PDB file of C-alpha atoms and ligand atoms in Angstrom:
ATOM      1  CA  MET A 190      72.912  89.471 -63.399  1.00  0.00           C
ATOM      2  CA  ILE A 191      75.534  90.399 -65.809  1.00  0.00           C
ATOM      3  CA  ARG A 192      75.816  86.624 -66.600  1.00  0.00           C
ATOM      4  CA  ALA A 193      72.190  86.806 -68.146  1.00  0.00           C
ATOM      5  CA  HIS A 194      73.145  89.861 -69.641  1.00  0.00           C
ATOM      6  CA  ARG A 195      76.296  88.645 -71.749  1.00  0.00           C
ATOM      7  CA  THR A 196      74.461  85.606 -72.779  1.00  0.00           C
ATOM      8  CA  GLN A 197      71.111  87.522 -73.899  1.00  0.00           C
ATOM      9  CA  VAL A 198      73.493  89.419 -76.050  1.00  0.00           C
ATOM     10  CA  ASP A 199      75.077  86.623 -77.091  1.00  0.00           C
ATOM     11  CA  LEU A 200      72.162  85.041 -78.916  1.00  0.00           C
ATOM     12  CA  HIS A 201      71.404  88.497 -80.431  1.00  0.00           C
ATOM     13  CA  SER A 202      73.805  87.438 -82.899  1.00  0.00           C
ATOM     14  CA  TYR A 203      76.736  89.026 -84.037  1.00  0.00           C
ATOM     15  CA  HIS A 204      78.465  88.153 -87.605  1.00  0.00           C
ATOM     16  CA  PRO A 205      80.761  90.619 -88.636  1.00  0.00           C
ATOM     17  CA  ARG A 206      82.221  88.967 -91.182  1.00  0.00           C
ATOM     18  CA  VAL A 207      78.785  88.422 -92.601  1.00  0.00           C
ATOM     19  CA  THR A 208      77.661  92.040 -94.385  1.00  0.00           C
ATOM     20  CA  PRO A 209      74.059  92.060 -95.422  1.00  0.00           C
ATOM     21  CA  THR A 210      71.763  93.513 -97.975  1.00  0.00           C
ATOM     22  CA  TYR A 211      70.769  96.560 -97.029  1.00  0.00           C
ATOM     23  CA  ARG A 212      69.630 100.429 -98.680  1.00  0.00           C
ATOM     24  CA  VAL A 213      70.889 103.574 -96.576  1.00  0.00           C
ATOM     25  CA  HIS A 214      68.172 106.546 -96.999  1.00  0.00           C
ATOM     26  CA  VAL A 215      69.038 109.839 -96.004  1.00  0.00           C
ATOM     27  CA  LEU A 216      66.958 112.027 -95.437  1.00  0.00           C
ATOM     28  CA  PRO A 217      67.475 115.282 -93.196  1.00  0.00           C
ATOM     29  CA  TRP A 218      64.132 116.149 -93.244  1.00  0.00           C
ATOM     30  CA  LEU A 219      63.223 113.048 -91.184  1.00  0.00           C
ATOM     31  CA  ARG A 220      65.537 114.749 -87.834  1.00  0.00           C
ATOM     32  CA  PRO A 221      62.801 116.531 -86.210  1.00  0.00           C
ATOM     33  CA  LEU A 222      60.564 113.944 -86.687  1.00  0.00           C
ATOM     34  CA  GLY A 223      62.809 111.043 -85.431  1.00  0.00           C
ATOM     35  CA  GLY A 224      63.739 113.509 -82.383  1.00  0.00           C
ATOM     36  CA  ARG A 225      59.995 113.498 -81.469  1.00  0.00           C
ATOM     37  CA  VAL A 226      58.945 110.236 -82.158  1.00  0.00           C
ATOM     38  CA  LEU A 227      62.382 108.491 -80.876  1.00  0.00           C
ATOM     39  CA  ILE A 228      64.901 109.512 -78.864  1.00  0.00           C
ATOM     40  CA  ALA A 229      66.273 113.385 -78.857  1.00  0.00           C
ATOM     41  CA  ASN A 230      69.872 112.746 -80.245  1.00  0.00           C
ATOM     42  CA  TRP A 231      69.308 109.759 -82.894  1.00  0.00           C
ATOM     43  CA  LEU A 232      70.863 109.493 -85.909  1.00  0.00           C
ATOM     44  CA  ALA A 233      69.127 106.975 -87.333  1.00  0.00           C
ATOM     45  CA  ILE A 234      66.907 104.085 -87.387  1.00  0.00           C
ATOM     46  CA  THR A 235      66.877 100.135 -89.322  1.00  0.00           C
ATOM     47  CA  ILE A 236      63.698  98.492 -90.146  1.00  0.00           C
ATOM     48  CA  GLY A 237      64.176  95.286 -92.141  1.00  0.00           C
ATOM     49  CA  HIS A 238      67.147  95.847 -94.570  1.00  0.00           C
ATOM     50  CA  ASP A 239      66.429  99.788 -94.289  1.00  0.00           C
ATOM     51  CA  ILE A 240      68.318 102.050 -92.899  1.00  0.00           C
ATOM     52  CA  TRP A 241      67.024 105.516 -92.379  1.00  0.00           C
ATOM     53  CA  CYS A 242      69.132 108.202 -91.824  1.00  0.00           C
ATOM     54  CA  TRP A 243      69.232 111.976 -91.524  1.00  0.00           C
ATOM     55  CA  ARG A 244      73.162 112.553 -93.093  1.00  0.00           C
ATOM     56  CA  PRO A 245      75.144 109.878 -94.207  1.00  0.00           C
ATOM     57  CA  LEU A 246      76.619 107.823 -91.639  1.00  0.00           C
ATOM     58  CA  ASP A 247      80.223 106.731 -90.896  1.00  0.00           C
ATOM     59  CA  VAL A 248      82.034 103.530 -90.979  1.00  0.00           C
ATOM     60  CA  ALA A 249      81.045 102.762 -87.540  1.00  0.00           C
ATOM     61  CA  GLU A 250      77.326 103.597 -87.306  1.00  0.00           C
ATOM     62  CA  LEU A 251      77.317 101.883 -90.341  1.00  0.00           C
ATOM     63  CA  ALA A 252      78.309  98.555 -88.660  1.00  0.00           C
ATOM     64  CA  HIS A 253      75.744  99.437 -85.859  1.00  0.00           C
ATOM     65  CA  GLU A 254      72.681  99.551 -88.184  1.00  0.00           C
ATOM     66  CA  LEU A 255      73.914  96.545 -90.060  1.00  0.00           C
ATOM     67  CA  CYS A 256      73.936  94.829 -86.348  1.00  0.00           C
ATOM     68  CA  HIS A 257      70.007  95.519 -86.829  1.00  0.00           C
ATOM     69  CA  VAL A 258      69.497  94.726 -90.241  1.00  0.00           C
ATOM     70  CA  ARG A 259      71.309  90.789 -89.064  1.00  0.00           C
ATOM     71  CA  GLN A 260      68.521  91.136 -85.986  1.00  0.00           C
ATOM     72  CA  TRP A 261      65.883  91.706 -88.418  1.00  0.00           C
ATOM     73  CA  GLU A 262      67.187  89.072 -90.596  1.00  0.00           C
ATOM     74  CA  ARG A 263      66.945  86.812 -87.842  1.00  0.00           C
ATOM     75  CA  TYR A 264      64.027  87.623 -86.020  1.00  0.00           C
ATOM     76  CA  GLY A 265      61.595  89.274 -88.375  1.00  0.00           C
ATOM     77  CA  VAL A 266      58.817  90.882 -88.279  1.00  0.00           C
ATOM     78  CA  SER A 267      59.077  89.971 -84.018  1.00  0.00           C
ATOM     79  CA  PHE A 268      62.030  91.695 -83.741  1.00  0.00           C
ATOM     80  CA  ILE A 269      59.839  94.854 -82.908  1.00  0.00           C
ATOM     81  CA  GLY A 270      58.461  93.124 -80.128  1.00  0.00           C
ATOM     82  CA  ALA A 271      61.866  90.961 -79.195  1.00  0.00           C
ATOM     83  CA  TYR A 272      63.481  94.827 -79.301  1.00  0.00           C
ATOM     84  CA  ALA A 273      60.207  95.686 -76.867  1.00  0.00           C
ATOM     85  CA  LEU A 274      60.818  92.630 -74.695  1.00  0.00           C
ATOM     86  CA  ALA A 275      64.692  93.553 -74.381  1.00  0.00           C
ATOM     87  CA  SER A 276      64.044  97.478 -73.441  1.00  0.00           C
ATOM     88  CA  MET A 277      61.755  96.430 -70.910  1.00  0.00           C
ATOM     89  CA  VAL A 278      64.542  93.689 -69.286  1.00  0.00           C
ATOM     90  CA  ALA A 279      66.647  96.720 -69.111  1.00  0.00           C
ATOM     91  CA  LEU A 280      64.387  98.418 -67.029  1.00  0.00           C
ATOM     92  CA  SER A 281      63.264  96.195 -64.892  1.00  0.00           C
ATOM     93  CA  SER A 282      67.166  96.516 -63.590  1.00  0.00           C
ATOM     94  CA  ARG A 283      66.895 100.065 -63.476  1.00  0.00           C
ATOM     95  CA  ARG A 284      68.455 100.213 -66.682  1.00  0.00           C
ATOM     96  CA  HIS A 285      68.222 102.361 -69.685  1.00  0.00           C
ATOM     97  CA  TRP A 286      65.787 100.901 -72.084  1.00  0.00           C
ATOM     98  CA  TYR A 287      67.840 102.255 -75.600  1.00  0.00           C
ATOM     99  CA  ARG A 288      71.411 102.023 -73.945  1.00  0.00           C
ATOM    100  CA  ASP A 289      70.969  98.680 -72.109  1.00  0.00           C
ATOM    101  CA  ASN A 290      69.128  97.062 -74.656  1.00  0.00           C
ATOM    102  CA  ALA A 291      70.589  94.017 -75.571  1.00  0.00           C
ATOM    103  CA  PHE A 292      69.938  94.096 -79.208  1.00  0.00           C
ATOM    104  CA  GLU A 293      71.706  97.846 -78.969  1.00  0.00           C
ATOM    105  CA  ILE A 294      74.527  96.670 -76.983  1.00  0.00           C
ATOM    106  CA  ALA A 295      75.333  93.680 -79.393  1.00  0.00           C
ATOM    107  CA  ALA A 296      74.749  97.344 -82.630  1.00  0.00           C
ATOM    108  CA  GLN A 297      77.404  99.339 -80.206  1.00  0.00           C
ATOM    109  CA  GLN A 298      80.007  96.316 -79.815  1.00  0.00           C
ATOM    110  CA  ALA A 299      80.066  95.835 -83.999  1.00  0.00           C
ATOM    111  CA  ALA A 300      80.539  99.699 -84.261  1.00  0.00           C
ATOM    112  CA  SER A 301      82.866  99.383 -81.840  1.00  0.00           C
ATOM    113  CA  VAL A 302      84.563  96.611 -83.891  1.00  0.00           C
ATOM    114  CA  GLU A 303      84.690  99.221 -86.800  1.00  0.00           C
ATOM    115  CA  ILE A 304      86.408 102.280 -84.614  1.00  0.00           C
ATOM    116  CA  GLY A 305      89.316 100.109 -83.228  1.00  0.00           C
ATOM    117  CA  ARG A 306      89.851  98.928 -87.226  1.00  0.00           C
ATOM    118  CA  ASP A 307      90.427 103.117 -87.697  1.00  0.00           C
ATOM    119  CA  ALA A 308      92.783 103.492 -84.936  1.00  0.00           C
ATOM    120  CA  GLY A 309      94.501  99.829 -85.422  1.00  0.00           C
TER     121      GLY A 309
HETATM  122 ZN1   ZN B 636      71.072 100.606 -82.415  1.00  0.00          ZN
END
């Protein structure tokens, strides 16, 4: 099970040296809206090359969202279905639909690299 999970993360690509084209939209009024539609303590959502957030992102948070931009580049509109499928895969093995989603794990790894840079 763990091995399959790792393979899946690899398939969702993580190319930290490649910075994709992106735009960040900081809109504080999105905070309560996203809290209702997404998850309670949400910060940002990436749709294509656009990152929508309710406050400015730090370097690690941006790295997380840029990983999602790369995932969008790779999958196009079908990323929505692929993300939903990854959530269902997580749920089917009694894991969390968001935290254990393979796309989120890849994005967290991207963020971890930046956190490591800050520490070092
Ligand atoms: Zn994410």
